[in-house]
Amino acid sequence: MTEPLISVRHLTRDFEITRGLSHKKIGTIRAVNDVSFSIQRGEILGMVGESGCGKTTAGRCVLRAIEPTAGEVWIRLVETEEAQNLLQFTPRQLQTVRKDMRLIFQDPYSSLNPRMTIKDILSEVLVTNGLTRSKSDTYYQVATILEKVGLSEDHMSLYPHAFSGGQRQRIAIARALISKPKFIVADEPVSALDVSIQAQILNLLLQLKSEMNLTFLFIAHNLAVIGHACDRIAVMYLGEIVEMADAAAVINSPCHPYSEALISAVPEPDPRIRKKRIPLRGEIGDFLNLPSGCVFHPRCPYVLDICRTQKPELHNINIKEDKEHWVACHFAGSLNLAGIGQ
Amino acid sequence: MAKNSDVLLSVRNLSTHFFSREGVLRALNNVTFDIHQGETLALVGESGCGKSVTSQSILRIVPSNGRIVSGEILFKKDEKYIDLAKLDERGALIRSIRGGDIAMIFQEPMTSFSPVHTIGNQIMEAIQLHTSMNKDEARRYAIKLLKKVEMPHAEQQIDAYSFNLSGGMRQRAMIAMALACSPRLLIADEPTSALDVTIQAQVLELIAGLQENSQMSLMMITHDLGVVAQIAENVLIMYLGECMEYGSVDAIYHNPKHPYTVGLLASVPKIKTHFKEQLVPIHGNVPSLYERPSGCPFHPRCKHIINGLCDRQEAPVIEVEPRHTVKCFLYSEGKHP
């Protein structure tokens, strides 16, 4: 297998919980716990999970938008170069790779400055990263990227309020792509949009991905969107990856009980398929009192004694074939779990 | 098929407009539909389609710059039909219907509960307002309701504040409050879109179960076509304040007629095995209500536009098969696309 573009090892991020005016520390939560994954050049890795599972924190730690507490992020932006650990970069070094690693946010209403015109928003990226030679060059680059995302030169002098949600997300995508990046973290890029607009933006992202040879970490809570857009899926629960494999493998034959429940809970847009749900007991766990053993055991319908005491390692259950299937479950492979089938 | 007398709520040619300095905003335009006893009707549409204003009009809680300008909202109470549109907004009759005969649950239960009162007190207030129970009876009844919505530790949780509860539990408390007076119609405005999928599945199951036991009608307002397919019997597709298509859930999903419905269904990613199958989006954007297109409001985005007709005249409502209507020129005089 070729060397991945990005390889994350044992990524961990703690947050301190404080209370009151004195900010007395009352505990620590581990929002991302020992997360490891790698993304091949040109691949889309989907990260899916429910609110508070740490998917956003993980995505931002990869870019050092939030500083990780521990771990390594090895990047290899140019194929011929050696991989470097992003977490040991000095601020100056970090600045030099910012243009290659960009972030797209969920809410296009709060991620665009309402007091800047579209041209200012987009050219700021070029100026701060030293990617422009002259004013006319800036103008040319802004016009080109606007065209690419389906807007036009005429929109340059307008402010964000003049645009609808879908158009704003196009501007946000243009801002991420104008520096010709290699790696994009897209954090819920379509969940704030209307249904008919979601499909437009998803298609645009996939089209630009192949045109510009991009690599994606695609974070979303909607399994249907993830399944549609991604090559591989990582399922997160309470700060940990519980299953990671090919998109088709996870959705058709999940090997972790949480993935199974998540898939069965997605309402299918077809009244003739009323699925048998695998109801999950209780609520998403609490970071302040993490369960012992397997983090999922209090809600797991297949729980046994070993799950309560021993933490399952994330291990590859597909050793023979080249397609890896990582699962963190004591009974991975021996449970008969239902995916999307006939 | 249900007889006419089964109709619980009949909305006829309802138009609600908002008046502001920028002009008149036609939020609802000639909206017509019926809800039968025990039926689940889903109102589906994107932002600005008027699905929330419909529920506000029925309950007469339209914001003060808006007004019902024409139409009837007939609601069956004591074997008689009352026109809710004609009632005084602050009158005794509408106040007894609101929360009594028609209850509503909202999308974000965090903002719809008072943060300075316990959820128990708020549920008890609803009970005492509509019944003659005293405080102790109301409290016991509130606990019973919380148990009915499967709230764990109901006896303790009744004294919790809304911020003590998780999103799913707050929505359960909200449903308990809505059920306090055994309403005959429950309006649910995006009840699960703020919840995670596994919690959403729990809440939908709960609503469906409660409805089965009580003959309550449900009007479900949502943009999630997956949720609709799983729980609705009939579906009303709305766009910019107009009913575009109405039919049984099976007809809408498997024999959609209106180009907007067809487009909407084609743009939803499905979890089934269709990986990498190209989605077919509807081109263009949902226009602002201030720039409502003339004629059929969907015509600037429609693939089958008939120039000179769709952009000039209001489309007729056509019955393509029994109980399946569509508002589109394509189907007038037996024409097919």
XYZ file of C-alpha atoms in Angstrom:
679
model
C 0.000 0.000 0.000
C 1.200 3.505 -0.728
C 2.116 5.915 2.007
C -0.897 7.832 3.311
C -1.218 11.592 3.025
C -2.065 11.893 6.670
C -1.563 9.449 9.469
C -2.935 10.126 12.930
C -1.531 8.146 15.840
C -2.975 7.951 19.364
C -4.587 11.371 19.169
C -5.962 12.489 22.531
C -7.547 15.713 23.692
C -8.600 16.536 27.247
C -10.794 19.414 28.336
C -10.884 20.691 31.885
C -14.280 21.235 33.405
C -14.418 24.202 35.749
C -17.192 25.591 37.849
C -18.045 28.971 39.270
C -16.301 32.323 39.195
C -13.048 30.938 40.557
C -12.942 28.381 37.733
C -12.352 25.621 40.224
C -11.411 22.492 38.353
C -13.959 19.758 38.937
C -12.805 17.196 36.453
C -11.340 16.384 33.083
C -13.104 14.930 30.107
C -11.294 13.099 27.374
C -13.175 14.220 24.270
C -10.886 12.303 21.942
C -9.305 9.170 23.334
C -6.421 7.431 21.594
C -7.744 7.845 18.065
C -5.629 6.487 15.204
C -6.417 6.512 11.508
C -4.787 7.329 8.217
C -6.131 8.729 4.970
C -4.729 7.819 1.564
C -4.127 10.416 -1.120
C -7.418 11.125 -2.917
C -9.500 9.286 -0.365
C -12.556 10.497 1.587
C -12.684 9.223 5.145
C -16.068 9.758 6.765
C -16.285 10.241 10.498
C -19.732 9.576 11.875
C -21.202 9.623 15.347
C -23.797 11.309 17.502
C -23.436 14.665 19.220
C -20.625 14.784 21.718
C -18.785 11.774 20.341
C -15.688 13.873 19.666
C -15.779 13.880 15.888
C -15.466 17.660 15.557
C -12.700 17.856 18.176
C -10.817 15.080 16.400
C -11.137 16.875 13.061
C -9.845 20.144 14.485
C -6.977 18.451 16.344
C -5.781 17.010 13.052
C -5.333 20.573 11.751
C -4.115 21.902 15.108
C -7.075 24.277 15.162
C -7.399 22.808 18.638
C -4.120 21.668 20.190
C -4.181 17.936 20.930
C -3.110 16.833 24.409
C -1.130 13.905 23.085
C -0.518 11.926 19.926
C 1.088 12.373 16.544
C -0.173 13.676 13.211
C 2.148 12.637 10.390
C 1.607 14.514 7.148
C 3.144 13.945 3.754
C 1.844 16.751 1.591
C 4.299 16.200 -1.243
C 4.590 12.611 -2.364
C 8.356 12.602 -2.651
C 8.980 14.075 0.798
C 9.366 12.377 4.161
C 6.378 12.412 6.511
C 6.552 15.113 9.179
C 4.881 15.316 12.565
C 2.588 18.322 12.496
C 2.459 18.485 16.281
C 6.161 19.353 16.457
C 5.891 22.222 13.988
C 6.821 25.695 15.210
C 4.163 28.377 14.649
C 6.164 29.623 11.661
C 6.360 26.153 10.117
C 2.669 25.678 10.789
C 1.902 28.865 8.882
C 3.619 27.425 5.806
C 1.329 24.380 5.680
C -1.923 26.166 6.562
C -2.611 26.796 2.887
C -2.460 23.067 2.191
C -4.821 21.973 4.964
C -8.161 23.733 5.141
C -11.397 23.530 7.079
C -15.014 23.884 5.914
C -17.505 24.668 8.671
C -21.077 23.569 9.230
C -22.914 26.847 9.487
C -22.378 29.197 6.539
C -24.291 31.894 8.424
C -21.724 32.279 11.199
C -18.559 31.304 9.360
C -18.533 34.267 6.970
C -17.771 37.740 8.289
C -20.873 39.866 7.542
C -18.793 43.046 7.206
C -16.499 41.762 4.459
C -17.345 41.482 0.788
C -16.945 38.140 -0.926
C -13.808 39.430 -2.657
C -12.275 40.454 0.693
C -13.157 37.122 2.290
C -11.513 35.173 -0.509
C -8.502 37.397 -1.185
C -7.600 37.475 2.522
C -6.571 33.824 2.184
C -4.284 34.656 -0.738
C -2.686 37.650 0.967
C -1.998 36.031 4.351
C -0.493 32.985 2.695
C 1.517 34.955 0.167
C -0.162 33.345 -2.793
C -0.647 36.410 -4.925
C 1.735 38.562 -6.927
C -0.456 41.539 -7.708
C -3.942 42.973 -7.429
C -4.877 41.742 -10.847
C -3.596 38.270 -9.958
C -5.779 38.308 -6.829
C -8.780 39.340 -8.897
C -8.115 36.606 -11.419
C -7.765 33.902 -8.739
C -10.923 34.991 -6.911
C -12.898 35.056 -10.156
C -11.613 31.605 -11.126
C -12.531 29.965 -7.834
C -15.983 31.597 -7.791
C -16.631 30.142 -11.217
C -15.488 26.727 -9.985
C -18.004 26.686 -7.139
C -20.863 27.784 -9.365
C -20.946 31.514 -8.595
C -19.792 34.341 -10.840
C -17.512 37.353 -10.970
C -20.518 39.625 -10.394
C -20.891 38.318 -6.854
C -17.501 39.655 -5.738
C -18.609 43.008 -4.419
C -21.584 41.659 -2.462
C -21.756 40.928 1.267
C -22.694 37.495 2.688
C -26.232 38.582 3.659
C -27.126 38.835 -0.021
C -26.770 35.084 -0.437
C -28.911 32.082 0.469
C -27.611 29.264 2.652
C -26.513 27.126 -0.258
C -24.685 29.996 -1.955
C -22.964 30.887 1.307
C -21.732 27.340 1.650
C -20.351 27.654 -1.898
C -18.459 30.755 -0.777
C -17.125 28.888 2.269
C -15.970 26.091 -0.038
C -14.322 28.649 -2.342
C -12.484 30.094 0.673
C -11.182 26.656 1.587
C -10.110 25.809 -1.949
C -8.657 29.101 -3.186
C -5.225 28.294 -1.727
C -5.149 25.030 -3.731
C -5.001 22.807 -0.657
C -4.252 19.100 -0.588
C -6.255 18.139 2.468
C -9.704 19.315 3.580
C -11.517 18.749 6.842
C -15.222 19.229 6.114
C -17.153 19.499 9.373
C -20.861 18.811 8.679
C -20.721 20.744 5.391
C -24.336 20.042 4.390
C -26.319 19.548 7.582
C -27.429 23.189 7.879
C -28.842 23.242 4.340
C -32.236 22.492 2.826
C -32.732 19.045 1.312
C -32.731 20.207 -2.318
C -29.559 22.251 -1.691
C -27.726 19.477 0.190
C -27.524 17.403 -2.979
C -26.091 20.381 -4.917
C -23.337 20.943 -2.357
C -22.519 17.225 -2.019
C -22.199 16.906 -5.791
C -20.037 20.044 -5.900
C -17.667 18.719 -3.229
C -17.292 15.369 -4.987
C -16.723 17.043 -8.346
C -14.104 19.448 -6.962
C -12.454 16.576 -5.144
C -11.691 14.762 -8.376
C -10.875 17.971 -10.290
C -8.392 19.249 -7.715
C -7.195 15.864 -6.460
C -8.212 16.517 -2.860
C -8.149 14.306 0.200
C -11.019 14.649 2.656
C -11.830 14.044 6.276
C -15.628 14.312 6.090
C -17.365 14.720 9.431
C -21.147 14.249 9.630
C -23.832 12.744 11.805
C -25.987 11.646 8.881
C -25.055 8.108 7.869
C -26.863 8.385 4.535
C -24.744 11.416 3.584
C -21.554 9.711 4.811
C -22.399 6.485 2.984
C -23.021 8.415 -0.194
C -19.881 10.534 -0.158
C -17.139 8.509 1.524
C -14.745 5.703 0.607
C -14.163 4.597 4.176
C -16.105 5.223 7.386
C -14.921 5.608 10.963
C -17.702 5.299 13.552
C -17.039 7.188 16.787
C -18.637 6.773 20.187
C -17.643 8.686 23.328
C -14.324 9.858 21.942
C -13.202 6.561 20.489
C -13.312 4.925 17.081
C -15.372 1.764 17.508
C -15.350 0.622 13.891
C -13.446 1.644 10.768
C -13.633 0.016 7.339
C -14.770 0.439 3.746
C -18.046 2.364 3.510
C -19.843 -0.573 1.905
C -18.502 -2.974 4.520
C -19.664 -0.843 7.467
C -23.112 -0.201 6.024
C -23.818 -3.656 4.606
C -22.200 -5.774 7.271
C -21.344 -3.799 10.395
C -19.272 -5.588 13.018
C -19.809 -3.327 16.023
C -23.197 -3.312 17.802
C -23.186 0.491 17.874
C -22.774 0.716 14.085
C -25.631 -1.739 13.705
C -27.909 0.358 15.916
C -26.894 3.582 14.184
C -27.685 2.107 10.760
C -31.009 0.690 11.894
C -32.019 4.060 13.395
C -31.658 5.968 10.114
C -35.192 6.450 8.765
C -35.263 5.140 5.204
C -36.997 7.505 2.745
C -39.222 4.729 1.411
C -42.549 3.826 3.025
C -42.370 0.270 1.690
C -39.284 -0.410 3.770
C -40.274 -0.081 7.405
C -37.157 -1.329 9.055
C -36.849 -3.447 12.132
C -35.116 -1.137 14.524
C -32.567 -2.263 17.014
C -33.614 -0.045 19.884
C -30.795 1.251 22.029
C -31.409 1.555 25.713
C -30.726 4.816 27.424
C -28.861 7.899 26.391
C -25.460 8.645 24.970
C -22.961 8.138 27.806
C -21.523 10.868 29.952
C -17.866 11.862 29.564
C -17.613 12.748 33.251
C -18.383 9.180 34.335
C -17.144 7.047 31.513
C -18.322 3.446 31.752
C -15.751 0.850 32.762
C -14.647 -1.678 30.173
C -16.191 -1.092 26.768
C -17.563 2.482 26.532
C -20.678 1.199 24.760
C -21.583 -1.599 27.180
C -24.399 0.180 29.114
C -26.398 0.489 25.872
C -25.273 -2.658 24.091
C -27.953 -5.305 23.480
C -25.313 -8.056 23.321
C -23.449 -7.144 26.528
C -21.679 -9.899 28.488
C -19.614 -9.820 31.688
C -16.293 -9.310 29.955
C -17.575 -6.070 28.363
C -18.105 -4.490 31.772
C -14.570 -5.081 32.967
C -12.263 -5.319 29.991
C -11.763 -2.651 27.377
C -11.738 -4.070 23.847
C -8.838 -3.022 21.612
C -9.460 -1.670 18.122
C -8.209 -4.577 16.018
C -8.290 -5.646 12.391
C -10.640 -8.603 11.889
C -10.045 -8.942 8.177
C -6.480 -10.239 8.172
C -6.542 -12.353 5.039
C -7.830 -9.825 2.534
C -6.251 -6.478 1.858
C -9.312 -4.490 2.933
C -8.858 -3.789 6.596
C -11.835 -3.851 8.946
C -11.073 -2.411 12.372
C -13.461 -3.077 15.237
C -13.290 -2.390 18.967
C -15.501 -5.186 20.294
C -14.711 -8.413 22.157
C -17.086 -10.313 19.911
C -16.296 -8.689 16.581
C -16.987 -11.108 13.776
C -18.852 -13.610 15.948
C -22.023 -11.536 16.401
C -24.571 -11.790 13.614
C -25.301 -8.101 13.008
C -27.693 -6.661 10.451
C -26.701 -3.966 7.985
C -28.590 -2.618 5.047
C -29.494 -5.749 3.196
C -32.338 -7.327 1.352
C -61.651 5.040 3.356
C -62.667 7.474 6.033
C -66.070 9.087 5.742
C -66.558 12.817 5.714
C -67.803 12.847 9.286
C -64.431 11.512 10.418
C -62.773 14.758 9.451
C -61.324 16.319 12.584
C -59.715 19.355 11.036
C -60.460 20.836 7.676
C -58.365 23.718 6.410
C -59.990 25.449 3.408
C -58.198 28.001 1.200
C -56.209 29.365 4.094
C -54.052 32.412 3.384
C -51.893 33.986 6.042
C -49.904 37.074 5.197
C -47.329 39.085 7.083
C -47.210 42.836 6.774
C -43.929 44.639 7.129
C -42.233 47.771 5.860
C -40.668 45.823 3.001
C -44.076 44.759 1.758
C -46.573 41.942 2.094
C -45.154 38.501 2.715
C -47.527 35.832 1.487
C -46.530 33.036 3.845
C -49.564 30.852 3.088
C -51.569 30.884 -0.117
C -54.845 28.980 -0.464
C -53.721 26.058 1.642
C -56.320 23.282 1.748
C -56.169 19.920 3.500
C -58.096 17.615 5.856
C -57.005 15.566 8.819
C -59.152 12.593 9.790
C -59.495 11.080 13.205
C -56.454 8.963 14.051
C -54.656 9.973 10.873
C -51.019 10.994 10.621
C -50.484 13.764 8.106
C -46.989 14.994 7.336
C -46.399 18.549 6.145
C -43.151 18.483 4.208
C -41.119 21.296 2.773
C -37.956 23.329 2.932
C -37.333 26.530 4.844
C -39.853 29.248 4.059
C -42.483 26.869 2.709
C -44.990 27.882 5.378
C -45.216 24.636 7.288
C -44.723 26.319 10.648
C -47.061 29.206 9.815
C -49.754 26.616 9.062
C -49.543 25.294 12.615
C -49.422 28.813 14.035
C -52.544 29.712 12.061
C -54.431 26.666 13.323
C -53.590 27.479 16.943
C -54.073 31.219 16.283
C -50.606 32.077 17.533
C -49.434 33.859 14.386
C -46.924 36.604 15.334
C -48.531 40.026 15.653
C -47.406 41.346 12.259
C -49.200 38.491 10.540
C -52.889 37.881 9.896
C -55.162 35.217 8.458
C -56.523 37.121 5.467
C -58.916 34.524 4.123
C -60.000 30.918 4.436
C -61.509 28.637 7.018
C -60.065 26.328 9.652
C -62.912 23.985 10.625
C -62.288 21.987 13.779
C -64.720 19.412 15.131
C -65.571 19.978 18.782
C -68.601 18.378 20.462
C -69.906 17.076 17.098
C -69.967 20.613 15.680
C -67.479 22.312 13.406
C -66.001 25.545 14.703
C -64.169 27.923 12.384
C -60.968 28.666 14.278
C -60.055 31.397 11.790
C -63.029 33.476 12.931
C -62.383 33.184 16.663
C -60.993 35.955 18.823
C -57.286 35.189 19.324
C -57.531 35.860 23.045
C -61.041 34.507 23.554
C -62.037 31.771 25.986
C -62.973 29.262 23.278
C -59.641 29.251 21.432
C -57.827 29.158 24.776
C -59.693 26.020 25.766
C -58.899 24.415 22.411
C -55.265 25.473 22.471
C -53.502 22.977 24.726
C -56.790 21.182 25.375
C -58.114 19.780 22.108
C -55.069 20.673 20.026
C -51.637 20.376 21.573
C -48.278 21.144 20.074
C -44.715 20.000 20.528
C -41.848 22.097 19.281
C -38.487 21.443 17.732
C -36.236 22.749 20.450
C -37.571 21.725 23.844
C -34.787 23.697 25.544
C -36.290 27.011 24.515
C -39.903 25.996 24.922
C -39.649 25.114 28.614
C -39.216 27.842 31.193
C -35.777 27.472 32.764
C -36.907 28.843 36.143
C -39.761 26.388 36.779
C -39.474 22.633 37.232
C -40.895 20.563 34.407
C -43.383 19.138 36.912
C -44.759 22.591 37.692
C -45.126 23.351 34.012
C -46.949 20.112 33.271
C -49.169 20.641 36.332
C -49.985 24.163 35.178
C -51.279 22.774 31.891
C -53.349 20.154 33.711
C -54.850 22.596 36.202
C -55.646 25.128 33.490
C -57.784 22.660 31.561
C -59.219 20.412 34.293
C -60.588 20.833 37.806
C -57.866 18.741 39.474
C -56.271 20.088 42.630
C -52.519 20.332 43.096
C -51.950 16.851 44.553
C -54.079 15.164 41.929
C -52.350 17.129 39.181
C -48.942 16.083 40.505
C -49.920 12.432 40.600
C -51.314 12.734 37.083
C -48.138 14.451 35.884
C -46.045 11.561 37.238
C -48.356 9.160 35.443
C -47.851 11.087 32.203
C -44.075 11.082 32.605
C -44.207 7.313 33.108
C -46.346 7.013 29.999
C -43.633 8.693 27.932
C -41.110 6.279 29.474
C -39.227 8.885 31.474
C -36.919 6.956 33.809
C -37.285 7.791 37.538
C -40.425 9.848 36.887
C -41.015 10.487 40.610
C -37.661 12.244 40.908
C -37.466 13.794 37.451
C -40.728 15.687 37.954
C -38.780 18.112 40.152
C -35.987 18.562 37.610
C -35.453 21.744 35.636
C -35.322 21.563 31.862
C -31.549 22.151 31.857
C -31.045 19.056 34.028
C -32.433 16.858 31.285
C -30.828 15.610 28.087
C -32.339 16.507 24.699
C -34.250 13.247 24.379
C -35.614 13.483 27.928
C -36.695 17.102 27.429
C -38.595 16.043 24.321
C -40.276 13.294 26.367
C -41.261 15.839 29.021
C -42.618 18.056 26.253
C -44.719 15.203 24.876
C -45.995 14.443 28.392
C -47.121 18.062 28.727
C -48.807 17.988 25.314
C -50.685 14.816 26.265
C -51.869 16.271 29.573
C -55.402 16.961 28.347
C -55.687 14.005 25.954
C -55.722 16.201 22.848
C -57.475 14.974 19.728
C -54.921 16.596 17.481
C -51.212 16.753 18.187
C -49.139 19.123 16.076
C -45.484 18.169 16.111
C -43.204 20.819 14.606
C -39.905 19.127 13.725
C -40.037 17.107 16.961
C -36.893 15.108 16.309
C -34.634 17.254 14.151
C -32.621 18.485 17.148
C -32.058 14.918 18.362
C -29.464 12.292 17.528
C -30.587 9.419 15.305
C -30.726 6.745 18.001
C -32.716 9.116 20.250
C -34.867 10.203 17.296
C -35.794 6.566 16.706
C -36.854 6.238 20.354
C -39.007 9.384 20.264
C -40.691 8.483 16.958
C -41.508 5.047 18.283
C -42.975 6.639 21.413
C -45.186 9.049 19.438
C -46.431 6.254 17.165
C -47.208 4.038 20.163
C -49.108 6.758 22.023
C -51.136 7.571 18.951
C -52.135 3.966 18.381
C -53.620 3.725 21.870
C -55.596 6.947 21.761
C -57.121 7.621 18.298
C -55.298 10.938 18.372
C -54.588 12.611 15.035
C -51.074 13.751 14.347
C -49.901 16.576 12.144
C -46.184 16.145 11.693
C -44.191 19.055 10.340
C -40.789 18.069 9.057
C -38.234 18.418 6.306
C -36.861 14.913 6.813
C -38.220 12.645 4.084
C -36.937 9.593 5.950
C -39.013 10.346 9.034
C -42.080 10.981 6.880
C -41.773 7.657 5.081
C -41.558 5.837 8.375
C -44.536 7.325 10.220
C -46.979 9.207 7.976
C -50.127 7.930 6.242
C -50.680 10.976 4.076
C -48.254 13.625 2.939
C -48.672 17.258 1.943
C -45.738 18.737 0.037
C -45.445 22.505 0.412
C -43.326 25.076 -1.400
C -43.304 28.819 -0.727
C -46.661 28.773 1.027
C -48.526 26.578 -1.431
C -49.623 22.951 -1.437
C -47.874 21.371 -4.364
C -48.952 17.783 -3.945
C -51.081 15.735 -1.579
C -51.411 11.973 -1.431
C -50.880 8.803 0.537
C -47.302 8.214 1.596
C -47.020 5.365 -0.899
C -48.310 7.493 -3.776
C -45.970 10.367 -2.925
C -42.849 8.195 -2.688
C -43.575 5.714 -5.471
C -45.720 7.696 -7.876
C -44.757 11.346 -7.327
C -46.321 13.718 -9.853
C -45.198 17.254 -9.125
C -41.722 18.097 -10.491
C -40.847 19.526 -7.071
C -41.731 16.281 -5.282
C -39.796 14.293 -7.857
C -36.791 16.591 -7.428
C -36.961 16.482 -3.659
C -36.990 12.693 -3.598
C -34.111 12.459 -6.083
C -31.912 14.731 -4.008
C -32.019 12.673 -0.809
C -29.021 10.399 -0.311
C -30.169 6.891 0.544
C -28.274 4.593 2.831
C -29.091 1.546 0.707
C -26.429 0.070 -1.534
C -26.352 2.923 -4.045
C -22.860 4.103 -3.277
C -21.507 6.849 -5.471
C -24.731 7.040 -7.411
C -24.945 10.640 -8.541
C -27.608 12.647 -6.719
C -29.874 14.722 -8.916
C -30.297 18.077 -7.210
C -32.940 20.680 -7.986
C -31.056 23.560 -9.553
C -31.224 27.080 -8.177
C -32.078 28.249 -4.682
C -35.225 28.509 -2.590
C -36.164 32.158 -3.206
C -36.964 34.522 -0.385
C -40.686 35.052 0.188
C -40.243 38.710 -0.713
C -39.172 37.637 -4.185
C -41.910 35.105 -4.646
C -42.022 34.160 -8.341
C -45.246 34.890 -10.217
C -47.494 32.068 -11.367
C -46.375 28.719 -10.030
C -43.768 29.555 -7.362
C -41.607 26.624 -8.447
C -41.343 27.613 -12.118
C -37.807 29.147 -12.040
C -36.402 25.841 -10.786
C -38.652 23.498 -12.752
C -37.349 21.247 -15.541
C -40.743 20.990 -17.230
C -41.618 24.676 -17.310
C -44.154 25.675 -19.965
C -43.155 29.229 -20.878
C -45.937 31.753 -20.930
C -48.129 29.579 -18.731
C -46.286 28.482 -15.571
C -44.742 31.917 -15.031
C -48.012 33.804 -15.551
C -50.937 31.864 -14.136
C -51.609 30.039 -10.924
C -51.610 26.301 -11.589
C -54.865 24.365 -11.174
C -55.277 21.645 -8.562
C -55.771 18.346 -10.371
C -56.855 15.016 -8.959
C -54.592 12.491 -10.701
C -56.067 9.529 -8.832
C -58.471 9.294 -5.884
C -57.029 11.153 -2.889
C -53.931 12.225 -4.795
C -53.913 15.846 -5.944
C -51.227 17.896 -7.611
C -51.031 21.599 -8.361
C -49.340 21.653 -11.736
C -50.180 22.514 -15.354
C -48.546 19.321 -16.596
C -51.549 17.284 -15.571
C -54.339 19.511 -16.796
C -56.475 18.054 -19.610
C -54.790 14.680 -19.426
C -51.392 16.031 -20.423
C -48.369 14.071 -19.185
C -44.731 15.120 -19.017
